[in-house]
Amino acid sequence: MTSEKHAECPVQAGFDPLSPAFLADPFAVLGSLPRDVPVFYAPSIDYYVVTRYADIEAVFLDPETYSAATAQLPLARLVPEASQILLAGGHKPQPSMVSLDPPAHARLRSPTARAFTPRRVAEMEPQVRRTVNQLLGTVDLDAPFDLVSTLTFPLPATIIFSFVGIPESDWAQIKQWGGHRAALAWGRSTPEEQVDHARNLAAYRSYLRDLVAKKAGARGDDFASALLEIHDENPEGLTHDEIGSILYSLTFAGHETTNYLIGNVVRRLLEDPARWDLIVSDPGLIPGAVLETLRYDPSVPVWRRVTKRAVTLGGVDLPEGAKLFLWLAASGRDASVFAEPEKFDMQRTSAAKTLAFGKGIHYCLGASLGKLETQIAVEILAQRFPRLRLIGEQRLSFHPNISFRGPQALWVRAER
Ligand code: HEM
């Protein structure tokens, strides 16, 4: 884009959300930006970065002006070979519910919400407890262990894949496909990597289409079968292909988001042992600690939109087609909404205002399941390991993508 086009808009030439410094500590980068610039253009990604709570909330609440089409758009421009593989594999540029605008969005959201009932979520609770206990049962109390590979990564995968109705023998494959999906849409891949990711996504789509066809003939008590029942009522209202697309949404959205949320919560609690001790003595504080982490260090720190017409946002004139980088993590540090935003306070009642699950028509469908899993994981961890401590001197690493953030390993010691 030319500098003329951004004459009205401040530009931060050095802002790069995939730089090592940003990945290591995005809040340090946020702190170094001028406070009176709520919207700026970042040439490194060709996006307008929006930092203020009120502006991000306004964008979420106005789908007429702000399209969700960029929600899963590959961050790096795709090479033609990768685009062709994706299209031939049935993967459209707006690949699933979270990228669709009305009325197409409702065709997928309504049946999903119908099948994703509070009863079905509540029924997951015993399985979540059983799974957490099983996973933590393997811990050797005399040695440090990585909480991510032990608990935070396998737990949400087990829960969402069994909820959806994926056979256990395929879980490892779906997790691998999820990695390709995150890297393609939210990372910066080379042309060769793009082609590899695209092949994997085409295989992922094809697997889900086959799964729907198989389930149609052999139903179970799972979410995919519940969608098939909705299809039976009106086959034109929800096609098999659309069911495959919904499964594509859930198998990904229900995994990394929650893996990273649990990791972020435990990290923030253990980083000050007094916080952990408080949780141990009063587990009633856990739901507040989860909400506070969603405000303070969310597992989905960025979400995207694109303008459908010229509009003024945060005092900046944006053209039609302006791609927006909604910095949800920055909105949680907005002092006009959250007093003393740099302070982690698990009794902060305003934390519930967090935009970490989005807002409006795309508000996260799995918010209650994700919170339930996280609360139970922390509760059982605190019961079993009341003296849990972080291993000092560890350098946390984060997957190089813009939208999913949590430690890739978190080394702890149970201490008897
Ligand atoms: C626990 C951590 C989670 C976080 C932080 C999170 C965050 C988000 C965000 C930011 C959005 C986009 C909202 C928007 O565009 O306004 C979203 C949408 C969505 N999430 Fe989550 N999510 C989480 C867990 C889950 C889980 C466990 C599931 C599934 C079981 C799930 C399923 C979905 C779906 C289907 C959508 C798309 C909704 C739509 O487009 O109408 N999420 N989530």
Short mmCIF file of C-alpha atoms and ligand atoms in Angstrom, two decimals:
data_model
loop_
_atom_site.label_atom_id
_atom_site.label_comp_id
_atom_site.label_asym_id
_atom_site.label_seq_id
_atom_site.Cartn_x
_atom_site.Cartn_y
_atom_site.Cartn_z
CA MET A 1 0.00 0.00 0.00
CA THR A 2 1.23 3.54 -0.66
CA SER A 3 2.04 6.02 2.06
CA GLU A 4 -0.58 8.37 0.55
CA LYS A 5 -3.29 5.87 1.28
CA HIS A 6 -2.35 6.01 4.95
CA ALA A 7 -1.84 9.76 5.12
CA GLU A 8 -4.65 10.02 7.69
CA CYS A 9 -3.57 7.02 9.69
CA PRO A 10 -0.55 6.72 12.00
CA VAL A 11 1.90 4.07 10.84
CA GLN A 12 4.03 1.85 13.10
CA ALA A 13 6.71 0.62 10.72
CA GLY A 14 8.44 -1.52 13.37
CA PHE A 15 5.32 -3.33 14.55
CA ASP A 16 5.52 -7.02 13.64
CA PRO A 17 3.39 -9.48 15.66
CA LEU A 18 5.50 -12.39 14.43
CA SER A 19 8.85 -10.92 15.48
CA PRO A 20 10.71 -12.81 18.23
CA ALA A 21 10.37 -9.81 20.58
CA PHE A 22 6.59 -9.66 20.11
CA LEU A 23 6.13 -13.41 20.48
CA ALA A 24 8.18 -13.37 23.69
CA ASP A 25 6.34 -10.43 25.27
CA PRO A 26 3.54 -8.69 23.36
CA PHE A 27 2.66 -6.63 26.42
CA ALA A 28 6.11 -5.02 26.42
CA VAL A 29 5.46 -4.02 22.79
CA LEU A 30 2.03 -2.67 23.72
CA GLY A 31 3.60 -0.64 26.54
CA SER A 32 6.12 0.89 24.12
CA LEU A 33 3.44 2.18 21.71
CA PRO A 34 2.10 5.73 22.01
CA ARG A 35 -0.99 5.64 24.23
CA ASP A 36 -2.96 8.21 22.24
CA VAL A 37 -2.91 6.15 19.01
CA PRO A 38 -5.82 3.69 19.18
CA VAL A 39 -5.63 2.65 15.51
CA PHE A 40 -2.46 2.41 13.43
CA TYR A 41 -1.32 0.79 10.21
CA ALA A 42 1.27 -2.02 10.39
CA PRO A 43 3.04 -2.47 7.02
CA SER A 44 4.65 -5.76 8.18
CA ILE A 45 1.26 -7.47 7.91
CA ASP A 46 -0.78 -4.93 5.89
CA TYR A 47 -3.36 -4.65 8.69
CA TYR A 48 -4.76 -1.78 10.73
CA VAL A 49 -4.17 -2.55 14.41
CA VAL A 50 -7.04 -1.64 16.76
CA THR A 51 -6.18 -1.52 20.45
CA ARG A 52 -9.00 0.14 22.38
CA TYR A 53 -11.79 -1.84 24.05
CA ALA A 54 -14.60 0.46 22.84
CA ASP A 55 -13.44 0.36 19.20
CA ILE A 56 -13.04 -3.43 19.14
CA GLU A 57 -16.43 -3.89 20.77
CA ALA A 58 -18.00 -1.53 18.20
CA VAL A 59 -16.45 -3.57 15.36
CA PHE A 60 -17.77 -6.87 16.76
CA LEU A 61 -21.25 -5.38 17.14
CA ASP A 62 -21.48 -4.04 13.57
CA PRO A 63 -21.37 -6.91 11.03
CA GLU A 64 -22.99 -4.59 8.45
CA THR A 65 -19.80 -2.51 8.32
CA TYR A 66 -17.17 -5.03 9.38
CA SER A 67 -17.04 -8.38 7.61
CA ALA A 68 -15.62 -11.51 9.26
CA ALA A 69 -14.15 -12.63 5.90
CA THR A 70 -10.56 -12.13 7.10
CA ALA A 71 -11.00 -14.19 10.30
CA GLN A 72 -9.10 -17.16 8.89
CA LEU A 73 -7.45 -15.55 5.87
CA PRO A 74 -3.86 -16.75 5.40
CA LEU A 75 -1.73 -13.97 6.85
CA ALA A 76 0.88 -14.37 4.10
CA ARG A 77 -0.41 -14.09 0.52
CA LEU A 78 -0.90 -17.61 -0.83
CA VAL A 79 1.12 -18.88 -3.78
CA PRO A 80 -1.15 -20.07 -6.66
CA GLU A 81 -0.28 -23.75 -6.13
CA ALA A 82 -1.42 -23.64 -2.49
CA SER A 83 -4.65 -21.81 -3.46
CA GLN A 84 -5.43 -24.40 -6.12
CA ILE A 85 -4.90 -27.33 -3.76
CA LEU A 86 -7.20 -25.70 -1.20
CA LEU A 87 -9.97 -24.93 -3.70
CA ALA A 88 -9.79 -28.42 -5.23
CA GLY A 89 -10.06 -29.83 -1.68
CA GLY A 90 -13.30 -27.95 -1.03
CA HIS A 91 -11.62 -25.32 1.15
CA LYS A 92 -13.12 -21.95 0.25
CA PRO A 93 -11.56 -18.52 0.96
CA GLN A 94 -14.13 -18.13 3.76
CA PRO A 95 -13.65 -21.66 5.01
CA SER A 96 -16.15 -21.94 7.87
CA MET A 97 -18.69 -20.29 10.17
CA VAL A 98 -16.39 -17.83 11.91
CA SER A 99 -15.49 -16.17 8.55
CA LEU A 100 -19.03 -15.93 7.20
CA ASP A 101 -21.33 -12.91 7.32
CA PRO A 102 -25.13 -12.91 7.53
CA PRO A 103 -27.13 -14.63 6.16
CA ALA A 104 -24.65 -17.46 5.31
CA HIS A 105 -23.34 -17.41 8.89
CA ALA A 106 -26.70 -18.29 10.46
CA ARG A 107 -27.12 -21.36 8.23
CA LEU A 108 -24.19 -22.90 10.11
CA ARG A 109 -24.45 -21.18 13.49
CA SER A 110 -28.12 -22.02 14.15
CA PRO A 111 -27.86 -25.80 13.82
CA THR A 112 -24.53 -25.76 15.69
CA ALA A 113 -26.10 -23.87 18.59
CA ARG A 114 -29.07 -26.27 18.54
CA ALA A 115 -26.86 -29.35 18.75
CA PHE A 116 -24.40 -27.76 21.19
CA THR A 117 -26.91 -27.73 24.02
CA PRO A 118 -26.16 -26.77 27.64
CA ARG A 119 -27.18 -30.37 28.51
CA ARG A 120 -24.50 -31.77 26.22
CA VAL A 121 -21.89 -29.42 27.74
CA ALA A 122 -22.98 -30.24 31.32
CA GLU A 123 -22.77 -33.94 30.52
CA MET A 124 -19.09 -33.48 29.66
CA GLU A 125 -18.22 -32.61 33.26
CA PRO A 126 -17.67 -36.18 34.57
CA GLN A 127 -15.57 -36.97 31.52
CA VAL A 128 -13.49 -33.83 32.01
CA ARG A 129 -12.85 -34.82 35.66
CA ARG A 130 -12.00 -38.39 34.72
CA THR A 131 -9.64 -37.28 31.97
CA VAL A 132 -7.81 -34.73 34.16
CA ASN A 133 -7.34 -37.36 36.89
CA GLN A 134 -6.11 -39.94 34.39
CA LEU A 135 -3.62 -37.53 32.84
CA LEU A 136 -2.30 -36.31 36.19
CA GLY A 137 -2.17 -39.87 37.51
CA THR A 138 0.91 -40.47 35.35
CA VAL A 139 2.97 -37.72 37.04
CA ASP A 140 6.14 -38.79 38.85
CA LEU A 141 6.13 -36.72 42.03
CA ASP A 142 9.90 -36.84 42.31
CA ALA A 143 10.69 -35.23 38.96
CA PRO A 144 9.82 -31.97 37.20
CA PHE A 145 7.20 -32.40 34.48
CA ASP A 146 5.87 -30.42 31.52
CA LEU A 147 2.28 -29.45 32.25
CA VAL A 148 1.52 -28.82 28.56
CA SER A 149 2.32 -32.31 27.25
CA THR A 150 0.95 -33.90 30.45
CA LEU A 151 -2.34 -32.04 30.74
CA THR A 152 -3.15 -28.87 28.83
CA PHE A 153 -2.61 -30.25 25.30
CA PRO A 154 -4.24 -33.71 25.66
CA LEU A 155 -7.21 -32.64 27.81
CA PRO A 156 -9.15 -30.38 25.39
CA ALA A 157 -8.27 -32.67 22.47
CA THR A 158 -9.76 -35.68 24.27
CA ILE A 159 -12.86 -33.73 25.26
CA ILE A 160 -13.69 -32.05 21.95
CA PHE A 161 -12.86 -35.04 19.76
CA SER A 162 -15.00 -37.42 21.81
CA PHE A 163 -17.77 -34.78 22.04
CA VAL A 164 -17.82 -34.44 18.26
CA GLY A 165 -17.61 -38.19 17.71
CA ILE A 166 -14.13 -38.62 16.17
CA PRO A 167 -12.81 -42.18 16.63
CA GLU A 168 -9.88 -42.21 19.07
CA SER A 169 -7.58 -43.81 16.52
CA ASP A 170 -7.78 -40.59 14.43
CA TRP A 171 -7.13 -38.05 17.20
CA ALA A 172 -3.38 -37.78 16.58
CA GLN A 173 -4.01 -37.09 12.89
CA ILE A 174 -6.58 -34.35 13.63
CA LYS A 175 -4.15 -32.68 16.05
CA GLN A 176 -1.52 -32.67 13.33
CA TRP A 177 -3.91 -31.15 10.81
CA GLY A 178 -4.78 -28.48 13.39
CA GLY A 179 -1.09 -27.50 13.48
CA HIS A 180 -1.05 -27.03 9.70
CA ARG A 181 -4.23 -24.98 9.90
CA ALA A 182 -2.82 -22.62 12.56
CA ALA A 183 0.41 -22.14 10.64
CA LEU A 184 -1.30 -21.44 7.29
CA ALA A 185 -3.96 -18.99 8.42
CA TRP A 186 -2.27 -17.24 11.34
CA GLY A 187 1.47 -17.68 10.71
CA ARG A 188 3.97 -16.62 8.05
CA SER A 189 4.78 -19.65 5.91
CA THR A 190 7.19 -19.98 3.01
CA PRO A 191 5.73 -21.02 -0.38
CA GLU A 192 6.90 -24.65 0.16
CA GLU A 193 5.32 -24.72 3.62
CA GLN A 194 2.09 -23.26 2.22
CA VAL A 195 1.82 -26.10 -0.29
CA ASP A 196 2.42 -28.67 2.45
CA HIS A 197 -0.18 -27.01 4.72
CA ALA A 198 -2.67 -26.83 1.83
CA ARG A 199 -2.29 -30.57 1.09
CA ASN A 200 -2.89 -31.33 4.73
CA LEU A 201 -5.97 -29.10 4.92
CA ALA A 202 -7.42 -30.75 1.81
CA ALA A 203 -6.90 -34.14 3.50
CA TYR A 204 -8.52 -32.79 6.71
CA ARG A 205 -11.60 -31.66 4.74
CA SER A 206 -11.85 -34.93 2.91
CA TYR A 207 -11.56 -36.89 6.18
CA LEU A 208 -14.46 -34.89 7.68
CA ARG A 209 -16.65 -35.43 4.59
CA ASP A 210 -16.03 -39.19 4.88
CA LEU A 211 -16.73 -39.11 8.60
CA VAL A 212 -20.13 -37.46 8.01
CA ALA A 213 -20.99 -40.06 5.37
CA LYS A 214 -20.02 -42.91 7.72
CA LYS A 215 -21.90 -41.43 10.68
CA ALA A 216 -25.00 -40.97 8.54
CA GLY A 217 -25.24 -44.76 8.43
CA ALA A 218 -24.09 -45.45 12.00
CA ARG A 219 -25.27 -42.80 14.47
CA GLY A 220 -23.97 -42.40 18.01
CA ASP A 221 -24.73 -40.15 20.99
CA ASP A 222 -22.40 -37.43 19.78
CA PHE A 223 -22.50 -33.94 18.31
CA ALA A 224 -21.99 -35.07 14.68
CA SER A 225 -24.99 -37.40 15.01
CA ALA A 226 -27.05 -34.60 16.57
CA LEU A 227 -26.30 -32.48 13.47
CA LEU A 228 -27.32 -35.40 11.24
CA GLU A 229 -30.69 -35.51 13.02
CA ILE A 230 -31.16 -31.82 12.20
CA HIS A 231 -30.26 -32.66 8.59
CA ASP A 232 -32.92 -35.41 8.55
CA GLU A 233 -35.62 -32.87 9.49
CA ASN A 234 -34.77 -30.72 6.46
CA PRO A 235 -31.93 -31.98 4.22
CA GLU A 236 -31.81 -28.69 2.25
CA GLY A 237 -31.56 -26.63 5.46
CA LEU A 238 -28.31 -28.31 6.54
CA THR A 239 -26.37 -30.36 4.01
CA HIS A 240 -23.77 -33.05 4.72
CA ASP A 241 -21.14 -30.72 3.33
CA GLU A 242 -22.18 -28.04 5.82
CA ILE A 243 -21.99 -30.57 8.66
CA GLY A 244 -18.41 -31.30 7.56
CA SER A 245 -17.71 -27.56 7.71
CA ILE A 246 -19.13 -27.31 11.25
CA LEU A 247 -16.94 -30.22 12.35
CA TYR A 248 -14.02 -28.38 10.77
CA SER A 249 -14.86 -25.42 13.05
CA LEU A 250 -15.22 -27.39 16.26
CA THR A 251 -12.32 -29.81 15.97
CA PHE A 252 -9.95 -26.83 15.80
CA ALA A 253 -11.72 -24.18 17.91
CA GLY A 254 -12.19 -26.59 20.79
CA HIS A 255 -8.53 -27.54 21.04
CA GLU A 256 -5.68 -24.99 20.91
CA THR A 257 -7.80 -22.19 22.40
CA THR A 258 -8.36 -24.21 25.55
CA ASN A 259 -4.91 -25.80 25.65
CA TYR A 260 -3.40 -22.32 25.75
CA LEU A 261 -5.99 -20.94 28.17
CA ILE A 262 -5.21 -23.62 30.77
CA GLY A 263 -1.47 -23.00 30.27
CA ASN A 264 -1.90 -19.23 30.67
CA VAL A 265 -4.02 -19.59 33.82
CA VAL A 266 -1.57 -21.96 35.51
CA ARG A 267 1.39 -19.81 34.45
CA ARG A 268 -0.17 -16.66 35.91
CA LEU A 269 -1.15 -18.41 39.15
CA LEU A 270 2.26 -20.00 39.70
CA GLU A 271 4.25 -16.95 38.73
CA ASP A 272 3.34 -15.61 42.18
CA PRO A 273 3.16 -18.63 44.55
CA ALA A 274 0.91 -16.61 46.89
CA ARG A 275 -1.77 -16.72 44.15
CA TRP A 276 -1.51 -20.49 43.92
CA ASP A 277 -1.70 -20.83 47.71
CA LEU A 278 -4.87 -18.72 47.71
CA ILE A 279 -6.48 -20.96 45.06
CA VAL A 280 -5.52 -24.05 47.06
CA SER A 281 -7.09 -22.69 50.24
CA ASP A 282 -10.16 -21.28 48.45
CA PRO A 283 -11.04 -23.10 45.18
CA GLY A 284 -14.06 -20.80 44.93
CA LEU A 285 -11.61 -18.26 43.50
CA ILE A 286 -10.90 -20.41 40.42
CA PRO A 287 -13.67 -19.15 38.08
CA GLY A 288 -12.51 -15.56 38.80
CA ALA A 289 -8.88 -16.52 38.12
CA VAL A 290 -9.90 -17.97 34.74
CA LEU A 291 -11.80 -14.81 33.77
CA GLU A 292 -8.96 -12.60 34.96
CA THR A 293 -6.52 -14.58 32.81
CA LEU A 294 -8.82 -14.16 29.80
CA ARG A 295 -8.59 -10.40 30.39
CA TYR A 296 -4.90 -10.23 31.33
CA ASP A 297 -3.36 -12.85 29.02
CA PRO A 298 -5.99 -14.29 26.64
CA SER A 299 -5.35 -17.47 24.65
CA VAL A 300 -6.87 -15.82 21.54
CA PRO A 301 -5.09 -12.44 21.69
CA VAL A 302 -6.05 -11.25 18.19
CA TRP A 303 -9.07 -11.65 15.91
CA ARG A 304 -9.68 -10.16 12.47
CA ARG A 305 -12.27 -8.27 10.43
CA VAL A 306 -12.31 -6.26 7.16
CA THR A 307 -14.26 -3.08 6.37
CA LYS A 308 -17.13 -3.37 3.89
CA ARG A 309 -17.20 0.38 3.30
CA ALA A 310 -15.16 3.47 4.17
CA VAL A 311 -15.62 4.21 7.88
CA THR A 312 -14.03 6.18 10.73
CA LEU A 313 -12.77 4.09 13.63
CA GLY A 314 -10.93 5.45 16.66
CA GLY A 315 -10.70 8.80 14.87
CA VAL A 316 -8.98 7.27 11.84
CA ASP A 317 -10.52 7.19 8.36
CA LEU A 318 -10.38 3.68 6.98
CA PRO A 319 -11.00 2.81 3.32
CA GLU A 320 -13.26 -0.02 2.18
CA GLY A 321 -11.35 -3.29 2.32
CA ALA A 322 -9.15 -2.24 5.28
CA LYS A 323 -8.05 -5.38 7.10
CA LEU A 324 -8.33 -5.04 10.87
CA PHE A 325 -6.14 -6.69 13.49
CA LEU A 326 -8.35 -6.53 16.57
CA TRP A 327 -5.88 -6.75 19.41
CA LEU A 328 -8.07 -8.39 22.05
CA ALA A 329 -5.13 -8.70 24.46
CA ALA A 330 -4.67 -4.92 24.33
CA SER A 331 -8.38 -4.36 24.99
CA GLY A 332 -7.92 -6.24 28.28
CA ARG A 333 -5.30 -3.66 29.30
CA ASP A 334 -7.55 -0.67 28.52
CA ALA A 335 -7.50 1.46 31.68
CA SER A 336 -10.80 3.12 30.80
CA VAL A 337 -12.53 -0.24 31.32
CA PHE A 338 -10.26 -2.10 33.76
CA ALA A 339 -8.77 -0.12 36.66
CA GLU A 340 -5.05 -0.82 37.20
CA PRO A 341 -5.00 -3.09 34.15
CA GLU A 342 -1.41 -4.28 34.69
CA LYS A 343 -2.40 -5.85 38.01
CA PHE A 344 -3.51 -9.52 37.97
CA ASP A 345 -6.44 -9.58 40.40
CA MET A 346 -8.50 -12.75 40.45
CA GLN A 347 -11.22 -11.02 42.45
CA ARG A 348 -11.69 -8.31 39.80
CA THR A 349 -15.42 -8.35 39.05
CA SER A 350 -15.04 -6.38 35.81
CA ALA A 351 -12.96 -9.20 34.26
CA ALA A 352 -16.23 -10.68 32.97
CA LYS A 353 -16.31 -7.81 30.44
CA THR A 354 -13.36 -9.38 28.61
CA LEU A 355 -13.63 -9.50 24.82
CA ALA A 356 -11.55 -12.71 24.77
CA PHE A 357 -14.49 -14.72 23.37
CA GLY A 358 -15.51 -12.00 20.90
CA LYS A 359 -18.95 -10.38 21.01
CA GLY A 360 -22.11 -10.23 18.93
CA ILE A 361 -23.19 -12.73 16.30
CA HIS A 362 -19.91 -14.70 16.29
CA TYR A 363 -19.57 -14.85 20.10
CA CYS A 364 -17.65 -18.03 20.91
CA LEU A 365 -19.98 -21.03 20.95
CA GLY A 366 -17.61 -23.02 23.13
CA ALA A 367 -17.02 -20.40 25.84
CA SER A 368 -18.81 -22.39 28.55
CA LEU A 369 -17.08 -25.65 27.60
CA GLY A 370 -13.65 -23.99 27.46
CA LYS A 371 -14.17 -22.35 30.86
CA LEU A 372 -15.50 -25.58 32.37
CA GLU A 373 -12.46 -27.57 31.24
CA THR A 374 -10.07 -24.90 32.50
CA GLN A 375 -11.76 -24.56 35.89
CA ILE A 376 -11.82 -28.31 36.47
CA ALA A 377 -8.19 -28.70 35.36
CA VAL A 378 -7.05 -26.02 37.85
CA GLU A 379 -9.31 -27.36 40.61
CA ILE A 380 -7.95 -30.92 40.38
CA LEU A 381 -4.39 -29.70 39.93
CA ALA A 382 -4.70 -27.66 43.14
CA GLN A 383 -6.24 -30.62 45.02
CA ARG A 384 -3.60 -33.09 43.90
CA PHE A 385 -0.58 -30.79 43.96
CA PRO A 386 -1.16 -28.07 46.56
CA ARG A 387 2.57 -27.28 46.60
CA LEU A 388 2.92 -27.00 42.81
CA ARG A 389 5.71 -24.63 41.74
CA LEU A 390 7.16 -23.37 38.45
CA ILE A 391 10.66 -24.55 37.63
CA GLY A 392 12.76 -21.38 37.75
CA GLU A 393 14.97 -20.20 34.90
CA GLN A 394 12.77 -21.51 32.08
CA ARG A 395 12.38 -19.51 28.91
CA LEU A 396 8.82 -19.91 27.66
CA SER A 397 8.31 -20.34 23.93
CA PHE A 398 5.20 -19.54 21.88
CA HIS A 399 3.99 -20.86 18.52
CA PRO A 400 4.72 -18.25 15.80
CA ASN A 401 1.18 -17.21 14.88
CA ILE A 402 -0.93 -14.13 15.60
CA SER A 403 -4.07 -15.62 17.14
CA PHE A 404 -3.34 -18.51 19.49
CA ARG A 405 -1.05 -17.91 22.41
CA GLY A 406 0.05 -19.94 25.39
CA PRO A 407 3.26 -21.59 26.55
CA GLN A 408 4.40 -24.51 24.39
CA ALA A 409 5.90 -26.11 27.49
CA LEU A 410 5.47 -25.23 31.17
CA TRP A 411 7.84 -27.05 33.49
CA VAL A 412 6.60 -27.49 37.04
CA ARG A 413 7.38 -29.54 40.12
CA ALA A 414 4.69 -31.09 42.29
CA GLU A 415 6.73 -30.92 45.57
CA ARG A 416 5.45 -33.36 48.17
C1 HEM B 1 -11.45 -21.51 25.95
C2 HEM B 1 -10.92 -20.70 25.13
C3 HEM B 1 -11.57 -20.12 23.91
C4 HEM B 1 -11.39 -18.86 23.46
C5 HEM B 1 -10.51 -17.79 24.12
C6 HEM B 1 -12.20 -18.70 22.26
C7 HEM B 1 -12.27 -17.54 21.52
C8 HEM B 1 -13.07 -17.35 20.42
C9 HEM B 1 -13.13 -16.13 19.64
C10 HEM B 1 -12.30 -14.88 19.90
C11 HEM B 1 -14.04 -16.33 18.65
C12 HEM B 1 -14.43 -15.31 17.55
C13 HEM B 1 -15.56 -14.46 18.04
C14 HEM B 1 -15.97 -13.38 17.08
O1 HEM B 1 -15.62 -13.37 15.89
O2 HEM B 1 -16.73 -12.48 17.55
C15 HEM B 1 -14.56 -17.66 18.80
C16 HEM B 1 -15.50 -18.22 17.98
C17 HEM B 1 -15.86 -19.54 18.05
N1 HEM B 1 -15.48 -20.47 19.00
FE1 HEM B 1 -14.24 -20.17 20.54
N2 HEM B 1 -12.84 -19.88 22.00
C18 HEM B 1 -12.50 -20.77 22.99
C19 HEM B 1 -12.95 -22.08 23.09
C20 HEM B 1 -13.80 -22.70 22.23
C21 HEM B 1 -14.28 -24.06 22.32
C22 HEM B 1 -13.92 -25.02 23.46
C23 HEM B 1 -15.09 -24.27 21.25
C24 HEM B 1 -15.85 -25.49 20.83
C25 HEM B 1 -16.23 -26.43 21.52
C26 HEM B 1 -15.15 -23.05 20.49
C27 HEM B 1 -15.91 -22.86 19.35
C28 HEM B 1 -16.06 -21.67 18.67
C29 HEM B 1 -16.86 -21.52 17.47
C30 HEM B 1 -17.66 -22.61 16.77
C31 HEM B 1 -16.74 -20.19 17.08
C32 HEM B 1 -17.39 -19.50 15.86
C33 HEM B 1 -18.71 -18.90 16.24
C34 HEM B 1 -19.35 -18.13 15.10
O3 HEM B 1 -18.68 -17.78 14.13
O4 HEM B 1 -20.56 -17.88 15.20
N3 HEM B 1 -14.36 -22.12 21.10
N4 HEM B 1 -13.96 -18.26 19.90
#
